[in-house]
Amino acid sequence: MERIKLLLFGLSLGVCIGLKAQVGINTTGADPDPSAMLDVVSTTQGMLIPRMTEMQKTMILNPAVGLMVYQSDGASGFYYYNGSQWVVMGDAINENGYPDLHLGKFVVQSSLCVGLDCVNGESFGFGTIKLKENNTRIYFDDTSSPPFPNNDWNLEANESFSGGLNGFFLTDATNGQRPFFVKANAGDDAIYVLDGGNVGLGTNTPMEKLHVNGNLHADGNITATGTIMGSSDRRLKENIRPIDQALGLISQLHPKQYQFKTSEFPALHLPGTSQYGLIAQDVKLVLPQLVEQHAMVIDEKGTTEELMSVNYLGLIPILIKGIQEQQVQIDAQKATLAPLQSELAELQARQVKFAALLQAISADRSGVDKVTSEKK
């Protein structure tokens, strides 16, 4: 009688047991899927697995690998046992409507889209991982304890906050600093690092540790322990001609002693000590090709102003030519003075002889006067 009751109960639940010990639970009497040991079908009800607290979960003796429960307190969610510890599988939808997924080690063998704007059938192109939403970023949250460093960092792109930055940048999240920034449309090879460590700015074939293809602007001092070289090969030049009247040009330059307005232009990092040099506006009147004008950032707000600079290295050839012209004048003066010096030496020799003669005559006269006096 008990067996008949059990059979009727099973039939009322729509349980189908196959020849291979497969179990199907449904209301239609359909056979379980051949690929499943347990096939549960319903359009109105779900399936509940054991629910328990965290303490109850940890009290399970010798849990089997793959055993699954739902933890109802603390960090609630579905947990499975991986052979050494309980691992959370995923949380329910949180109060903001965003799904949180907690994973241990996992492998993605296809492309992955992360973000609020990802859609089914997402187009990846050649990408493998795509971040798709407003203010995309990857946050590195270091939970290390002292004495280990625990600074946090952000990799961000196109931040709509902070004035709508349009670029890719690295942010020091702990100190609120942005040490690295690449603006959109920066151009090809804006920064290029070769396998040997050479860095190119504007070139993909850097020849030295730092190779800049273009002009270099430095706010502050430049110190070099080696030699600073400038291209001067004859094969690079044309319209070569001598410099004329260098002394005349030099005489029109007026060296000055001065101090920079460091407080008025803080972003330029001007030296605060007394300086020696020329005034660009004065030099432009004499040698305009040695003066250039550039837009420079003059304060922390990013204000720019057109300021003049002097090519002091360009003065060196003029100074050299001036020395040469001066030497020509000195040599000419020496040539003019040489015969005069010879004549002067001859006159001086005659003067010595004349002085000696006068002295002899004076001595003879003194003797005559003495004899005459004695006769009297």
mmCIF file of C-alpha atoms in Angstrom:
data_model
loop_
_atom_site.group_PDB
_atom_site.id
_atom_site.type_symbol
_atom_site.label_atom_id
_atom_site.label_comp_id
_atom_site.label_asym_id
_atom_site.label_seq_id
_atom_site.Cartn_x
_atom_site.Cartn_y
_atom_site.Cartn_z
ATOM 1 C CA MET A 1 0.000 0.000 0.000
ATOM 2 C CA GLU A 2 2.850 2.410 0.870
ATOM 3 C CA ARG A 3 4.488 1.711 -2.505
ATOM 4 C CA ILE A 4 1.236 2.555 -4.289
ATOM 5 C CA LYS A 5 0.979 5.855 -2.399
ATOM 6 C CA LEU A 6 4.589 6.742 -3.276
ATOM 7 C CA LEU A 7 3.973 5.953 -6.942
ATOM 8 C CA LEU A 8 0.836 8.076 -7.043
ATOM 9 C CA PHE A 9 2.696 10.946 -5.330
ATOM 10 C CA GLY A 10 5.490 10.761 -7.888
ATOM 11 C CA LEU A 11 3.054 10.757 -10.780
ATOM 12 C CA SER A 12 1.224 13.740 -9.341
ATOM 13 C CA LEU A 13 4.495 15.690 -9.366
ATOM 14 C CA GLY A 14 5.277 14.693 -12.920
ATOM 15 C CA VAL A 15 8.490 12.874 -12.005
ATOM 16 C CA CYS A 16 10.019 10.839 -14.787
ATOM 17 C CA ILE A 17 12.845 8.406 -14.015
ATOM 18 C CA GLY A 18 14.707 7.162 -17.093
ATOM 19 C CA LEU A 19 16.493 3.893 -17.547
ATOM 20 C CA LYS A 20 19.814 5.594 -16.931
ATOM 21 C CA ALA A 21 18.783 6.990 -13.551
ATOM 22 C CA GLN A 22 17.875 10.406 -15.026
ATOM 23 C CA VAL A 23 15.257 12.433 -13.185
ATOM 24 C CA GLY A 24 12.795 14.831 -14.774
ATOM 25 C CA ILE A 25 10.527 17.082 -12.710
ATOM 26 C CA ASN A 26 7.713 18.770 -14.637
ATOM 27 C CA THR A 27 3.952 18.989 -14.930
ATOM 28 C CA THR A 28 3.752 17.541 -18.439
ATOM 29 C CA GLY A 29 5.246 14.094 -17.929
ATOM 30 C CA ALA A 30 8.003 14.790 -20.469
ATOM 31 C CA ASP A 31 11.175 12.712 -20.344
ATOM 32 C CA PRO A 32 14.286 14.438 -18.950
ATOM 33 C CA ASP A 33 16.795 15.798 -21.451
ATOM 34 C CA PRO A 34 19.297 13.048 -22.374
ATOM 35 C CA SER A 35 22.200 15.263 -21.381
ATOM 36 C CA ALA A 36 20.923 15.975 -17.854
ATOM 37 C CA MET A 37 20.893 13.905 -14.692
ATOM 38 C CA LEU A 38 18.196 16.240 -13.327
ATOM 39 C CA ASP A 39 15.818 18.195 -15.590
ATOM 40 C CA VAL A 40 13.470 20.621 -13.833
ATOM 41 C CA VAL A 41 10.917 22.434 -16.013
ATOM 42 C CA SER A 42 8.504 25.138 -14.846
ATOM 43 C CA THR A 43 7.239 28.485 -16.056
ATOM 44 C CA THR A 44 5.661 29.564 -12.780
ATOM 45 C CA GLN A 45 7.987 28.376 -10.035
ATOM 46 C CA GLY A 46 11.686 28.305 -9.227
ATOM 47 C CA MET A 47 14.058 25.972 -7.444
ATOM 48 C CA LEU A 48 15.352 26.547 -3.930
ATOM 49 C CA ILE A 49 18.670 25.235 -2.756
ATOM 50 C CA PRO A 50 19.518 25.011 0.961
ATOM 51 C CA ARG A 51 19.554 28.409 2.738
ATOM 52 C CA MET A 52 21.651 28.932 5.841
ATOM 53 C CA THR A 53 23.735 31.427 7.778
ATOM 54 C CA GLU A 54 27.473 31.801 7.351
ATOM 55 C CA MET A 55 28.078 29.910 10.588
ATOM 56 C CA GLN A 56 25.824 27.060 9.485
ATOM 57 C CA LYS A 57 27.636 26.928 6.174
ATOM 58 C CA THR A 58 31.040 26.636 7.844
ATOM 59 C CA MET A 59 29.709 23.880 10.134
ATOM 60 C CA ILE A 60 29.099 21.507 7.205
ATOM 61 C CA LEU A 61 31.470 18.585 7.687
ATOM 62 C CA ASN A 62 33.616 17.515 4.743
ATOM 63 C CA PRO A 63 31.714 19.450 2.057
ATOM 64 C CA ALA A 64 31.972 17.927 -1.397
ATOM 65 C CA VAL A 65 33.657 19.826 -4.215
ATOM 66 C CA GLY A 66 30.897 21.701 -6.034
ATOM 67 C CA LEU A 67 28.485 21.697 -3.086
ATOM 68 C CA MET A 68 26.294 24.815 -3.322
ATOM 69 C CA VAL A 69 24.281 26.715 -0.706
ATOM 70 C CA TYR A 70 22.743 30.156 -0.311
ATOM 71 C CA GLN A 71 24.171 32.234 2.573
ATOM 72 C CA SER A 72 21.427 34.407 4.049
ATOM 73 C CA ASP A 73 23.454 36.724 6.307
ATOM 74 C CA GLY A 74 26.619 38.819 6.052
ATOM 75 C CA ALA A 75 27.952 38.776 2.478
ATOM 76 C CA SER A 76 24.849 36.959 1.295
ATOM 77 C CA GLY A 77 24.753 35.092 -1.984
ATOM 78 C CA PHE A 78 25.278 31.746 -3.651
ATOM 79 C CA TYR A 79 28.418 29.924 -2.522
ATOM 80 C CA TYR A 80 30.100 26.786 -3.791
ATOM 81 C CA TYR A 81 32.902 24.746 -2.248
ATOM 82 C CA ASN A 82 36.014 24.519 -4.458
ATOM 83 C CA GLY A 83 37.772 21.837 -2.451
ATOM 84 C CA SER A 84 39.547 24.191 -0.038
ATOM 85 C CA GLN A 85 37.158 27.078 0.687
ATOM 86 C CA TRP A 86 33.711 28.491 0.083
ATOM 87 C CA VAL A 87 33.620 30.845 -2.912
ATOM 88 C CA VAL A 88 30.843 33.338 -3.600
ATOM 89 C CA MET A 89 29.247 32.962 -7.030
ATOM 90 C CA GLY A 90 27.305 36.184 -7.315
ATOM 91 C CA ASP A 91 25.023 38.578 -5.524
ATOM 92 C CA ALA A 92 21.479 39.545 -6.193
ATOM 93 C CA ILE A 93 20.675 42.919 -7.723
ATOM 94 C CA ASN A 94 21.657 45.646 -5.260
ATOM 95 C CA GLU A 95 19.590 48.652 -4.262
ATOM 96 C CA ASN A 96 20.928 50.768 -7.156
ATOM 97 C CA GLY A 97 19.813 48.272 -9.754
ATOM 98 C CA TYR A 98 23.373 47.377 -10.790
ATOM 99 C CA PRO A 99 24.362 43.705 -10.697
ATOM 100 C CA ASP A 100 27.445 42.836 -8.628
ATOM 101 C CA LEU A 101 29.332 39.707 -9.578
ATOM 102 C CA HIS A 102 32.013 38.204 -7.326
ATOM 103 C CA LEU A 103 34.358 35.753 -9.015
ATOM 104 C CA GLY A 104 37.458 33.844 -8.072
ATOM 105 C CA LYS A 105 39.812 32.717 -10.808
ATOM 106 C CA PHE A 106 38.091 32.591 -14.177
ATOM 107 C CA VAL A 107 38.975 32.445 -17.861
ATOM 108 C CA VAL A 108 37.256 34.398 -20.634
ATOM 109 C CA GLN A 109 37.756 32.608 -23.950
ATOM 110 C CA SER A 110 35.882 35.202 -25.965
ATOM 111 C CA SER A 111 35.521 38.982 -25.924
ATOM 112 C CA LEU A 112 34.260 40.787 -22.823
ATOM 113 C CA CYS A 113 32.316 44.037 -22.522
ATOM 114 C CA VAL A 114 32.177 45.748 -19.126
ATOM 115 C CA GLY A 115 29.983 48.761 -18.431
ATOM 116 C CA LEU A 116 26.439 50.047 -18.216
ATOM 117 C CA ASP A 117 26.177 50.625 -21.960
ATOM 118 C CA CYS A 118 27.130 47.095 -23.050
ATOM 119 C CA VAL A 119 24.386 45.387 -25.074
ATOM 120 C CA ASN A 120 23.618 41.917 -26.343
ATOM 121 C CA GLY A 121 25.459 41.261 -29.587
ATOM 122 C CA GLU A 122 28.099 43.860 -28.719
ATOM 123 C CA SER A 123 30.455 44.588 -31.619
ATOM 124 C CA PHE A 124 34.086 44.171 -30.561
ATOM 125 C CA GLY A 125 35.959 44.615 -33.826
ATOM 126 C CA PHE A 126 39.513 43.589 -32.970
ATOM 127 C CA GLY A 127 39.054 44.219 -29.248
ATOM 128 C CA THR A 128 39.075 41.544 -26.577
ATOM 129 C CA ILE A 129 38.026 43.602 -23.545
ATOM 130 C CA LYS A 130 35.840 46.683 -23.938
ATOM 131 C CA LEU A 131 34.902 49.252 -21.285
ATOM 132 C CA LYS A 132 31.680 50.922 -22.397
ATOM 133 C CA GLU A 133 30.031 53.657 -20.363
ATOM 134 C CA ASN A 134 30.464 57.275 -19.341
ATOM 135 C CA ASN A 135 33.704 57.939 -17.387
ATOM 136 C CA THR A 136 35.423 54.648 -18.158
ATOM 137 C CA ARG A 137 38.204 53.799 -15.739
ATOM 138 C CA ILE A 138 40.086 50.948 -14.099
ATOM 139 C CA TYR A 139 40.647 51.475 -10.373
ATOM 140 C CA PHE A 140 43.583 49.896 -8.525
ATOM 141 C CA ASP A 141 42.532 49.755 -4.856
ATOM 142 C CA ASP A 142 45.569 48.659 -2.824
ATOM 143 C CA THR A 143 44.559 47.209 0.553
ATOM 144 C CA SER A 144 48.123 46.675 1.828
ATOM 145 C CA SER A 145 48.912 47.607 5.419
ATOM 146 C CA PRO A 146 51.977 49.598 6.563
ATOM 147 C CA PRO A 147 54.912 49.356 6.154
ATOM 148 C CA PHE A 148 53.922 48.263 2.625
ATOM 149 C CA PRO A 149 52.824 50.986 0.174
ATOM 150 C CA ASN A 150 49.073 51.234 -0.392
ATOM 151 C CA ASN A 151 48.624 54.061 -2.871
ATOM 152 C CA ASP A 152 45.538 53.804 -5.112
ATOM 153 C CA TRP A 153 45.598 54.513 -8.853
ATOM 154 C CA ASN A 154 43.140 55.090 -11.704
ATOM 155 C CA LEU A 155 43.458 54.492 -15.432
ATOM 156 C CA GLU A 156 40.857 56.824 -16.938
ATOM 157 C CA ALA A 157 39.618 57.941 -20.335
ATOM 158 C CA ASN A 158 37.445 60.886 -21.411
ATOM 159 C CA GLU A 159 36.344 62.010 -17.964
ATOM 160 C CA SER A 160 33.137 64.073 -18.161
ATOM 161 C CA PHE A 161 33.762 65.425 -14.678
ATOM 162 C CA SER A 162 36.472 68.052 -14.027
ATOM 163 C CA GLY A 163 35.639 70.064 -17.132
ATOM 164 C CA GLY A 164 35.317 67.272 -19.671
ATOM 165 C CA LEU A 165 38.877 66.006 -20.137
ATOM 166 C CA ASN A 166 39.258 64.362 -23.527
ATOM 167 C CA GLY A 167 42.132 61.939 -23.308
ATOM 168 C CA PHE A 168 43.734 58.960 -21.596
ATOM 169 C CA PHE A 169 45.451 59.488 -18.254
ATOM 170 C CA LEU A 170 46.850 57.941 -15.097
ATOM 171 C CA THR A 171 45.556 59.385 -11.827
ATOM 172 C CA ASP A 172 47.117 59.119 -8.377
ATOM 173 C CA ALA A 173 43.793 58.549 -6.605
ATOM 174 C CA THR A 174 45.274 58.794 -3.112
ATOM 175 C CA ASN A 175 46.903 62.198 -3.602
ATOM 176 C CA GLY A 176 44.571 63.609 -6.256
ATOM 177 C CA GLN A 177 47.322 64.067 -8.858
ATOM 178 C CA ARG A 178 47.519 63.294 -12.584
ATOM 179 C CA PRO A 179 51.178 62.486 -13.468
ATOM 180 C CA PHE A 180 50.484 61.132 -16.976
ATOM 181 C CA PHE A 181 48.077 62.444 -19.635
ATOM 182 C CA VAL A 182 47.694 61.805 -23.370
ATOM 183 C CA LYS A 183 45.197 64.122 -25.042
ATOM 184 C CA ALA A 184 42.994 62.932 -27.890
ATOM 185 C CA ASN A 185 44.455 63.434 -31.382
ATOM 186 C CA ALA A 186 48.002 63.578 -29.980
ATOM 187 C CA GLY A 187 49.321 62.219 -33.273
ATOM 188 C CA ASP A 188 51.342 59.157 -34.226
ATOM 189 C CA ASP A 189 54.370 58.242 -32.095
ATOM 190 C CA ALA A 190 53.759 60.998 -29.535
ATOM 191 C CA ILE A 191 55.612 58.730 -27.080
ATOM 192 C CA TYR A 192 57.541 55.739 -28.438
ATOM 193 C CA VAL A 193 59.796 53.447 -26.370
ATOM 194 C CA LEU A 194 62.151 51.011 -28.103
ATOM 195 C CA ASP A 195 63.154 47.655 -26.625
ATOM 196 C CA GLY A 196 66.555 49.084 -25.660
ATOM 197 C CA GLY A 197 64.974 51.849 -23.595
ATOM 198 C CA ASN A 198 65.344 54.740 -26.051
ATOM 199 C CA VAL A 199 62.362 57.097 -25.854
ATOM 200 C CA GLY A 200 61.078 59.004 -28.851
ATOM 201 C CA LEU A 201 58.799 62.044 -28.750
ATOM 202 C CA GLY A 202 57.293 62.424 -32.205
ATOM 203 C CA THR A 203 59.453 59.666 -33.707
ATOM 204 C CA ASN A 204 59.378 55.855 -33.747
ATOM 205 C CA THR A 205 63.136 55.576 -34.332
ATOM 206 C CA PRO A 206 64.723 57.281 -31.304
ATOM 207 C CA MET A 207 68.512 57.348 -31.631
ATOM 208 C CA GLU A 208 69.273 58.262 -28.009
ATOM 209 C CA LYS A 209 67.775 57.764 -24.540
ATOM 210 C CA LEU A 210 65.568 60.767 -25.320
ATOM 211 C CA HIS A 211 64.986 61.757 -28.935
ATOM 212 C CA VAL A 212 62.714 64.764 -29.544
ATOM 213 C CA ASN A 213 61.489 65.342 -33.082
ATOM 214 C CA GLY A 214 60.672 69.045 -32.883
ATOM 215 C CA ASN A 215 61.221 71.946 -30.527
ATOM 216 C CA LEU A 216 61.921 71.487 -26.818
ATOM 217 C CA HIS A 217 60.509 73.861 -24.191
ATOM 218 C CA ALA A 218 61.849 73.776 -20.632
ATOM 219 C CA ASP A 219 60.488 75.841 -17.733
ATOM 220 C CA GLY A 220 63.525 75.848 -15.470
ATOM 221 C CA ASN A 221 67.203 74.973 -15.677
ATOM 222 C CA ILE A 222 68.847 72.454 -18.007
ATOM 223 C CA THR A 223 71.925 70.695 -16.617
ATOM 224 C CA ALA A 224 74.202 68.523 -18.762
ATOM 225 C CA THR A 225 77.294 66.666 -17.561
ATOM 226 C CA GLY A 226 78.315 65.943 -21.147
ATOM 227 C CA THR A 227 78.610 68.070 -24.274
ATOM 228 C CA ILE A 228 75.747 69.948 -25.916
ATOM 229 C CA MET A 229 76.173 69.670 -29.679
ATOM 230 C CA GLY A 230 74.527 71.485 -32.587
ATOM 231 C CA SER A 231 74.365 70.342 -36.206
ATOM 232 C CA SER A 232 77.023 72.223 -38.230
ATOM 233 C CA ASP A 233 77.989 69.944 -41.128
ATOM 234 C CA ARG A 234 78.778 71.885 -44.325
ATOM 235 C CA ARG A 235 76.622 69.419 -46.263
ATOM 236 C CA LEU A 236 73.570 70.701 -44.399
ATOM 237 C CA LYS A 237 74.126 74.351 -45.322
ATOM 238 C CA GLU A 238 73.746 76.687 -48.274
ATOM 239 C CA ASN A 239 74.113 80.424 -48.969
ATOM 240 C CA ILE A 240 77.317 80.388 -46.893
ATOM 241 C CA ARG A 241 78.888 83.847 -46.633
ATOM 242 C CA PRO A 242 81.172 85.680 -44.179
ATOM 243 C CA ILE A 243 79.958 87.910 -41.353
ATOM 244 C CA ASP A 244 80.753 91.579 -41.907
ATOM 245 C CA GLN A 245 80.980 94.471 -39.459
ATOM 246 C CA ALA A 246 80.697 92.208 -36.396
ATOM 247 C CA LEU A 247 82.265 94.852 -34.135
ATOM 248 C CA GLY A 248 79.627 97.305 -35.276
ATOM 249 C CA LEU A 249 76.881 94.851 -34.335
ATOM 250 C CA ILE A 250 78.469 94.078 -30.970
ATOM 251 C CA SER A 251 78.807 97.767 -30.159
ATOM 252 C CA GLN A 252 75.018 98.100 -30.499
ATOM 253 C CA LEU A 253 74.300 95.372 -27.938
ATOM 254 C CA HIS A 254 73.929 96.452 -24.330
ATOM 255 C CA PRO A 255 74.512 93.744 -21.691
ATOM 256 C CA LYS A 256 72.502 94.189 -18.501
ATOM 257 C CA GLN A 257 72.304 92.890 -14.957
ATOM 258 C CA TYR A 258 68.746 92.087 -13.809
ATOM 259 C CA GLN A 259 66.361 89.848 -11.850
ATOM 260 C CA PHE A 260 63.299 87.993 -13.181
ATOM 261 C CA LYS A 261 59.737 88.706 -11.957
ATOM 262 C CA THR A 262 59.310 85.277 -10.388
ATOM 263 C CA SER A 263 56.122 86.094 -8.454
ATOM 264 C CA GLU A 264 54.382 87.562 -11.507
ATOM 265 C CA PHE A 265 55.167 84.548 -13.715
ATOM 266 C CA PRO A 266 55.214 81.506 -11.366
ATOM 267 C CA ALA A 267 54.502 78.895 -14.049
ATOM 268 C CA LEU A 268 57.737 79.761 -15.897
ATOM 269 C CA HIS A 269 59.905 78.714 -12.916
ATOM 270 C CA LEU A 270 62.273 81.626 -13.513
ATOM 271 C CA PRO A 271 65.495 81.778 -11.431
ATOM 272 C CA GLY A 272 65.387 84.111 -8.458
ATOM 273 C CA THR A 273 69.079 85.017 -8.446
ATOM 274 C CA SER A 274 70.702 88.005 -10.150
ATOM 275 C CA GLN A 275 71.267 87.418 -13.885
ATOM 276 C CA TYR A 276 73.474 88.797 -16.665
ATOM 277 C CA GLY A 277 72.237 88.977 -20.225
ATOM 278 C CA LEU A 278 70.542 90.960 -22.964
ATOM 279 C CA ILE A 279 67.042 92.361 -23.409
ATOM 280 C CA ALA A 280 65.279 90.571 -26.271
ATOM 281 C CA GLN A 281 63.570 93.727 -27.535
ATOM 282 C CA ASP A 282 66.977 95.461 -27.784
ATOM 283 C CA VAL A 283 68.576 92.522 -29.577
ATOM 284 C CA LYS A 284 65.699 92.382 -32.065
ATOM 285 C CA LEU A 285 66.594 95.888 -33.271
ATOM 286 C CA VAL A 286 70.149 94.769 -34.105
ATOM 287 C CA LEU A 287 69.945 91.023 -34.809
ATOM 288 C CA PRO A 288 66.259 90.128 -35.366
ATOM 289 C CA GLN A 289 67.129 86.603 -36.545
ATOM 290 C CA LEU A 290 68.372 85.778 -33.027
ATOM 291 C CA VAL A 291 65.027 86.646 -31.379
ATOM 292 C CA GLU A 292 61.938 84.410 -31.398
ATOM 293 C CA GLN A 293 58.488 84.851 -29.913
ATOM 294 C CA HIS A 294 56.494 81.969 -28.403
ATOM 295 C CA ALA A 295 53.244 81.540 -26.490
ATOM 296 C CA MET A 296 54.104 80.525 -22.913
ATOM 297 C CA VAL A 297 51.934 79.522 -19.961
ATOM 298 C CA ILE A 298 52.558 82.181 -17.306
ATOM 299 C CA ASP A 299 50.401 81.046 -14.357
ATOM 300 C CA GLU A 300 48.743 78.012 -12.812
ATOM 301 C CA LYS A 301 45.435 78.867 -14.539
ATOM 302 C CA GLY A 302 46.979 78.129 -17.919
ATOM 303 C CA THR A 303 47.033 81.751 -19.092
ATOM 304 C CA THR A 304 49.297 82.170 -22.130
ATOM 305 C CA GLU A 305 51.258 85.189 -23.289
ATOM 306 C CA GLU A 306 53.569 85.825 -26.251
ATOM 307 C CA LEU A 307 57.102 86.245 -24.855
ATOM 308 C CA MET A 308 60.466 86.815 -26.560
ATOM 309 C CA SER A 309 63.580 84.642 -26.273
ATOM 310 C CA VAL A 310 67.193 85.223 -27.365
ATOM 311 C CA ASN A 311 69.351 82.662 -29.156
ATOM 312 C CA TYR A 312 72.526 83.221 -27.124
ATOM 313 C CA LEU A 313 74.374 80.433 -28.977
ATOM 314 C CA GLY A 314 73.762 82.350 -32.189
ATOM 315 C CA LEU A 315 75.776 85.235 -30.740
ATOM 316 C CA ILE A 316 78.940 83.124 -30.515
ATOM 317 C CA PRO A 317 79.897 83.345 -34.238
ATOM 318 C CA ILE A 318 79.380 87.120 -34.137
ATOM 319 C CA LEU A 319 81.574 87.411 -31.039
ATOM 320 C CA ILE A 320 84.252 85.261 -32.704
ATOM 321 C CA LYS A 321 84.153 87.415 -35.813
ATOM 322 C CA GLY A 322 84.294 90.536 -33.646
ATOM 323 C CA ILE A 323 87.446 89.257 -31.938
ATOM 324 C CA GLN A 324 88.972 88.508 -35.334
ATOM 325 C CA GLU A 325 88.132 91.999 -36.626
ATOM 326 C CA GLN A 326 89.577 93.491 -33.467
ATOM 327 C CA GLN A 327 92.743 91.434 -33.916
ATOM 328 C CA VAL A 328 93.102 92.763 -37.475
ATOM 329 C CA GLN A 329 92.908 96.282 -36.084
ATOM 330 C CA ILE A 330 95.468 95.440 -33.409
ATOM 331 C CA ASP A 331 97.833 93.926 -35.994
ATOM 332 C CA ALA A 332 97.440 97.011 -38.208
ATOM 333 C CA GLN A 333 98.171 99.271 -35.268
ATOM 334 C CA LYS A 334 101.213 97.163 -34.430
ATOM 335 C CA ALA A 335 102.425 97.491 -38.011
ATOM 336 C CA THR A 336 101.967 101.254 -37.824
ATOM 337 C CA LEU A 337 103.628 101.516 -34.435
ATOM 338 C CA ALA A 338 106.635 99.329 -35.298
ATOM 339 C CA PRO A 339 108.608 101.988 -37.296
ATOM 340 C CA LEU A 340 107.536 104.653 -34.834
ATOM 341 C CA GLN A 341 108.836 102.528 -32.001
ATOM 342 C CA SER A 342 112.113 102.065 -33.930
ATOM 343 C CA GLU A 343 112.429 105.806 -34.451
ATOM 344 C CA LEU A 344 111.563 106.393 -30.813
ATOM 345 C CA ALA A 345 114.255 103.956 -29.742
ATOM 346 C CA GLU A 346 116.772 105.727 -31.976
ATOM 347 C CA LEU A 347 115.766 109.115 -30.556
ATOM 348 C CA GLN A 348 116.039 107.732 -27.053
ATOM 349 C CA ALA A 349 119.551 106.443 -27.854
ATOM 350 C CA ARG A 350 120.530 109.838 -29.242
ATOM 351 C CA GLN A 351 119.073 111.470 -26.169
ATOM 352 C CA VAL A 352 121.259 109.313 -23.978
ATOM 353 C CA LYS A 353 124.334 110.221 -26.007
ATOM 354 C CA PHE A 354 123.399 113.903 -25.952
ATOM 355 C CA ALA A 355 122.917 113.796 -22.208
ATOM 356 C CA ALA A 356 126.330 112.187 -21.807
ATOM 357 C CA LEU A 357 127.896 114.831 -24.032
ATOM 358 C CA LEU A 358 126.262 117.623 -22.057
ATOM 359 C CA GLN A 359 127.518 116.067 -18.887
ATOM 360 C CA ALA A 360 131.070 115.896 -20.285
ATOM 361 C CA ILE A 361 130.923 119.498 -21.477
ATOM 362 C CA SER A 362 129.620 120.556 -18.114
ATOM 363 C CA ALA A 363 132.481 118.735 -16.414
ATOM 364 C CA ASP A 364 135.103 120.360 -18.682
ATOM 365 C CA ARG A 365 133.647 123.772 -18.083
ATOM 366 C CA SER A 366 133.732 123.225 -14.370
ATOM 367 C CA GLY A 367 137.472 122.429 -14.647
ATOM 368 C CA VAL A 368 138.194 125.571 -16.689
ATOM 369 C CA ASP A 369 136.329 127.736 -14.223
ATOM 370 C CA LYS A 370 138.314 126.232 -11.385
ATOM 371 C CA VAL A 371 141.707 126.937 -13.067
ATOM 372 C CA THR A 372 140.709 130.503 -13.847
ATOM 373 C CA SER A 373 139.684 131.081 -10.278
ATOM 374 C CA GLU A 374 142.996 129.805 -8.936
ATOM 375 C CA LYS A 375 145.033 132.136 -11.239
ATOM 376 C CA LYS A 376 143.211 135.098 -9.884
#
